C-alpha positions as CSV (number, residue, x, y, z in Angstrom):
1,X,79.2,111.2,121.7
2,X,78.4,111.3,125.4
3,X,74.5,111.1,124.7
4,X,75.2,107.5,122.8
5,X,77.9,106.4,125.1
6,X,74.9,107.0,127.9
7,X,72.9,105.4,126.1
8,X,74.3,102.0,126.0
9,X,75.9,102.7,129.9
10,X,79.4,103.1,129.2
11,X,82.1,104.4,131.1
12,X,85.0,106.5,129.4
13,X,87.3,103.3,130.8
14,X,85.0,101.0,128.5
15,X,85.0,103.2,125.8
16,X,88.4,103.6,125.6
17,X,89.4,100.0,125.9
18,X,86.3,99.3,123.4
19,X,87.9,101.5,120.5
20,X,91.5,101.8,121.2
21,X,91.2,105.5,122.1
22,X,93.0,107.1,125.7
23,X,90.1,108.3,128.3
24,X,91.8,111.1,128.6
25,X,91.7,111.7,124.6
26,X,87.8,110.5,124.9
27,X,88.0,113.1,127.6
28,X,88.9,116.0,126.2
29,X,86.5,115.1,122.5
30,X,83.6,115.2,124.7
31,X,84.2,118.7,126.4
32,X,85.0,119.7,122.8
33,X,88.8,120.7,123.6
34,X,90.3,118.7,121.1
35,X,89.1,117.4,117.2
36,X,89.5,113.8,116.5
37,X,90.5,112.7,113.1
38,X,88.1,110.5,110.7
39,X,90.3,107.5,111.4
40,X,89.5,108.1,115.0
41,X,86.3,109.0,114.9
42,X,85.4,105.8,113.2
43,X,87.3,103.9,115.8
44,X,84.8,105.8,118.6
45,X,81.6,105.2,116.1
46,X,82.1,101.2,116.2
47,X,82.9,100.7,119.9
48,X,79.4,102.8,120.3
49,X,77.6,101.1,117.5
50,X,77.2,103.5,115.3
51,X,78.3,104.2,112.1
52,X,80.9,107.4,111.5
53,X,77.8,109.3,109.9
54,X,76.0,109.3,113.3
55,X,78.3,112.3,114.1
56,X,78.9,114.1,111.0
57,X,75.8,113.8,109.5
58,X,76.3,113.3,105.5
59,X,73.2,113.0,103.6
60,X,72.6,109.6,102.6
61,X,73.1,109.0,98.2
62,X,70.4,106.8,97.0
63,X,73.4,105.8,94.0
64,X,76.8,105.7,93.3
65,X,76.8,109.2,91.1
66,X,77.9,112.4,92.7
67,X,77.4,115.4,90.6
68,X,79.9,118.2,91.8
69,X,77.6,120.7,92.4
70,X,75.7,118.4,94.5
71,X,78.4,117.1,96.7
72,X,77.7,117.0,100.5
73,X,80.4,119.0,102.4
74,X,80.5,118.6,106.2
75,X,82.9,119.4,108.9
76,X,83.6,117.9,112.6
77,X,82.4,119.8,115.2
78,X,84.9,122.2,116.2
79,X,87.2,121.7,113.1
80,X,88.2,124.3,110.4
81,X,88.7,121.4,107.9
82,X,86.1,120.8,105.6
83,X,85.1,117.5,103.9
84,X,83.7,117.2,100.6
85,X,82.1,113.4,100.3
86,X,82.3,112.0,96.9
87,X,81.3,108.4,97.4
88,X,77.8,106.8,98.0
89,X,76.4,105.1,101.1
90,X,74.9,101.9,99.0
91,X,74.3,98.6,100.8
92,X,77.4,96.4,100.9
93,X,79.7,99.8,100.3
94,X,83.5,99.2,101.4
95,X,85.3,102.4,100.5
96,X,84.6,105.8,102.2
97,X,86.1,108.9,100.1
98,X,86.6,112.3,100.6
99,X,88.4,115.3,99.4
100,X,89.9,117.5,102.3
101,X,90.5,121.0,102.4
102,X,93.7,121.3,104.9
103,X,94.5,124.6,106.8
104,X,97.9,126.0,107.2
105,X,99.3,124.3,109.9
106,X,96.7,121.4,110.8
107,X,98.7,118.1,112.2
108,X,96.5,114.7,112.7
109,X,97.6,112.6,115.9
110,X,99.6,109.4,115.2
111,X,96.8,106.5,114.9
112,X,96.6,102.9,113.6
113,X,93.6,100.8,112.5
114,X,92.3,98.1,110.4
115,X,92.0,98.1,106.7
116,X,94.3,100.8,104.2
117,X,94.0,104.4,102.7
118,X,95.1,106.3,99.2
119,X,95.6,109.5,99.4
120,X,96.4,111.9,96.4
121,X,97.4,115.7,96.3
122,X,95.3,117.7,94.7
123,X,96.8,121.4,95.7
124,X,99.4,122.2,98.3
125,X,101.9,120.3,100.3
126,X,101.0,117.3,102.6
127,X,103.5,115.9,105.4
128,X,102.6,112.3,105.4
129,X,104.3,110.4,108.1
130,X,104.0,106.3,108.1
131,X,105.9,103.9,110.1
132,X,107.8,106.9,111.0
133,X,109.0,107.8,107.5
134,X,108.1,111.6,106.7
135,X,107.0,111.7,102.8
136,X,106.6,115.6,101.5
137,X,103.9,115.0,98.9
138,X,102.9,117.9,96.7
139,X,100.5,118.2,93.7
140,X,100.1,114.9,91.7
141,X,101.5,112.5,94.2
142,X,100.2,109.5,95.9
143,X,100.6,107.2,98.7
144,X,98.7,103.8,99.2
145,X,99.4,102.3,102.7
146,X,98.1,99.9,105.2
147,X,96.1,101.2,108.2
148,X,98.0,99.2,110.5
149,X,101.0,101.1,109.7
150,X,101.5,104.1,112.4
151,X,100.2,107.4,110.2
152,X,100.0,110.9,110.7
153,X,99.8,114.0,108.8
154,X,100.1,117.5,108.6
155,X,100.2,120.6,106.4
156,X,103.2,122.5,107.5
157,X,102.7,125.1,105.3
158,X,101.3,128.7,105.1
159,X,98.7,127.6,102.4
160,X,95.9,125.5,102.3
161,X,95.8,122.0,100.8
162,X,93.6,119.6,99.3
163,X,93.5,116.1,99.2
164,X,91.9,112.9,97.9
165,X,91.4,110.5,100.2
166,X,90.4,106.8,99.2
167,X,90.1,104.1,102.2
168,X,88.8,100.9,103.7
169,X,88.4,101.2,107.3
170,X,87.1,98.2,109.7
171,X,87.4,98.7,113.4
172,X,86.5,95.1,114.8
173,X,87.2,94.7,118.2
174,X,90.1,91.8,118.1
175,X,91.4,90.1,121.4
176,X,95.0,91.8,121.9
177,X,94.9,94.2,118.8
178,X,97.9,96.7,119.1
179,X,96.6,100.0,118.7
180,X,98.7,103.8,118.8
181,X,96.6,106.0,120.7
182,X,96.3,109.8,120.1
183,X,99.1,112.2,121.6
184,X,96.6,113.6,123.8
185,X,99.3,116.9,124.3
186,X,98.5,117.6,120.6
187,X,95.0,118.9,120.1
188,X,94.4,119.1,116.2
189,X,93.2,122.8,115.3
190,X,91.4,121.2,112.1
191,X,91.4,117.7,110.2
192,X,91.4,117.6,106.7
193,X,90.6,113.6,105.6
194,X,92.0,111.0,105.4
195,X,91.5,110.3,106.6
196,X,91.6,108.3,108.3
């Protein structure tokens, strides 16, 4: 991240006002003391012209089939939550989605952003917080919600959990967009997906 923010001469103070994101949150990612989620991540990959693979380097998928045993699985640098990516990078793609294998006691940071998420329980309980309702989701349910809604999540659990995670994320930069920024006291010890 600091190599590409170099790169095009940007301050942390630009950066943050480019994606929405504290300095001190931008801060702390770059020193490696603290995990960002995917929704954030994509938030810091369009305000430095990347896109989100650019730091967690999926394989691209010449087509839209993903054969299990062939399914790329990544994590963020630093995180204990591992991705498994079970859509295609075609041209034109809108949807990203992932399955997320969540630790015992991981908790996202509150964000907000453009565009809107599904996420589904595969195994394990899921503390889903939006607009700041807490839903406990467990095996078999769902939640479809708009990005722009406050969100956060977190497995309060002693066992792991997995989750589907279906969204459409855009990060434009829009003259007097109202974004949460991340609680920079609470420095995720793993992200599972949704993502965001």
């Amino acid at each position: 991240m600091r190599k590409q923010r170099h790169r095009l001469s940007l301050t942390l103070q630009q950066l943050g006002e480019a994606s929405g994101v504290s300095v001190g949150y931008l801060s702390q990612v770059e020193r490696g003391r603290a995990t960002p989620s995917l929704g954030t991540l994509s938030q810091i990959a369009v305000a430095l012209q990347v896109d989100v693979s650019f730091f967690i380097h999926t394989p691209k998928t010449q087509d839209s089939l993903t054969r299990a045993a062939e399914r790329p699985r990544f994590a963020v640098s630093g995180s204990s939550i591992e991705y498994e990516k079970i859509g295609a990078d075609f041209p034109g793609h809108e949807l990203s989605s992932y399955i997320m294998n969540v630790p015992p006691g991981y908790a996202s940071e509150e964000v907000v952003h453009e565009g809107e998420e599904v996420i589904y329980i595969l195994e394990g309980e899921i503390a889903q917080v939006v607009d700041g309702g807490e839903h406990i989701m467990r095996p078999g349910d769902s939640l479809h919600y708009l990005g722009s809604s406050p969100h956060s999540w977190s497995n309060k659990t002693d066992r792991p959990a997995r989750v589907l995670w279906v969204g459409r994320m855009q990060y434009e930069q829009a003259a007097g967009a109202n974004r949460i920024r991340p609680n920079e006291g609470a420095v995720a010890t793993a992200f599972a997906s949704s993502r965001p």
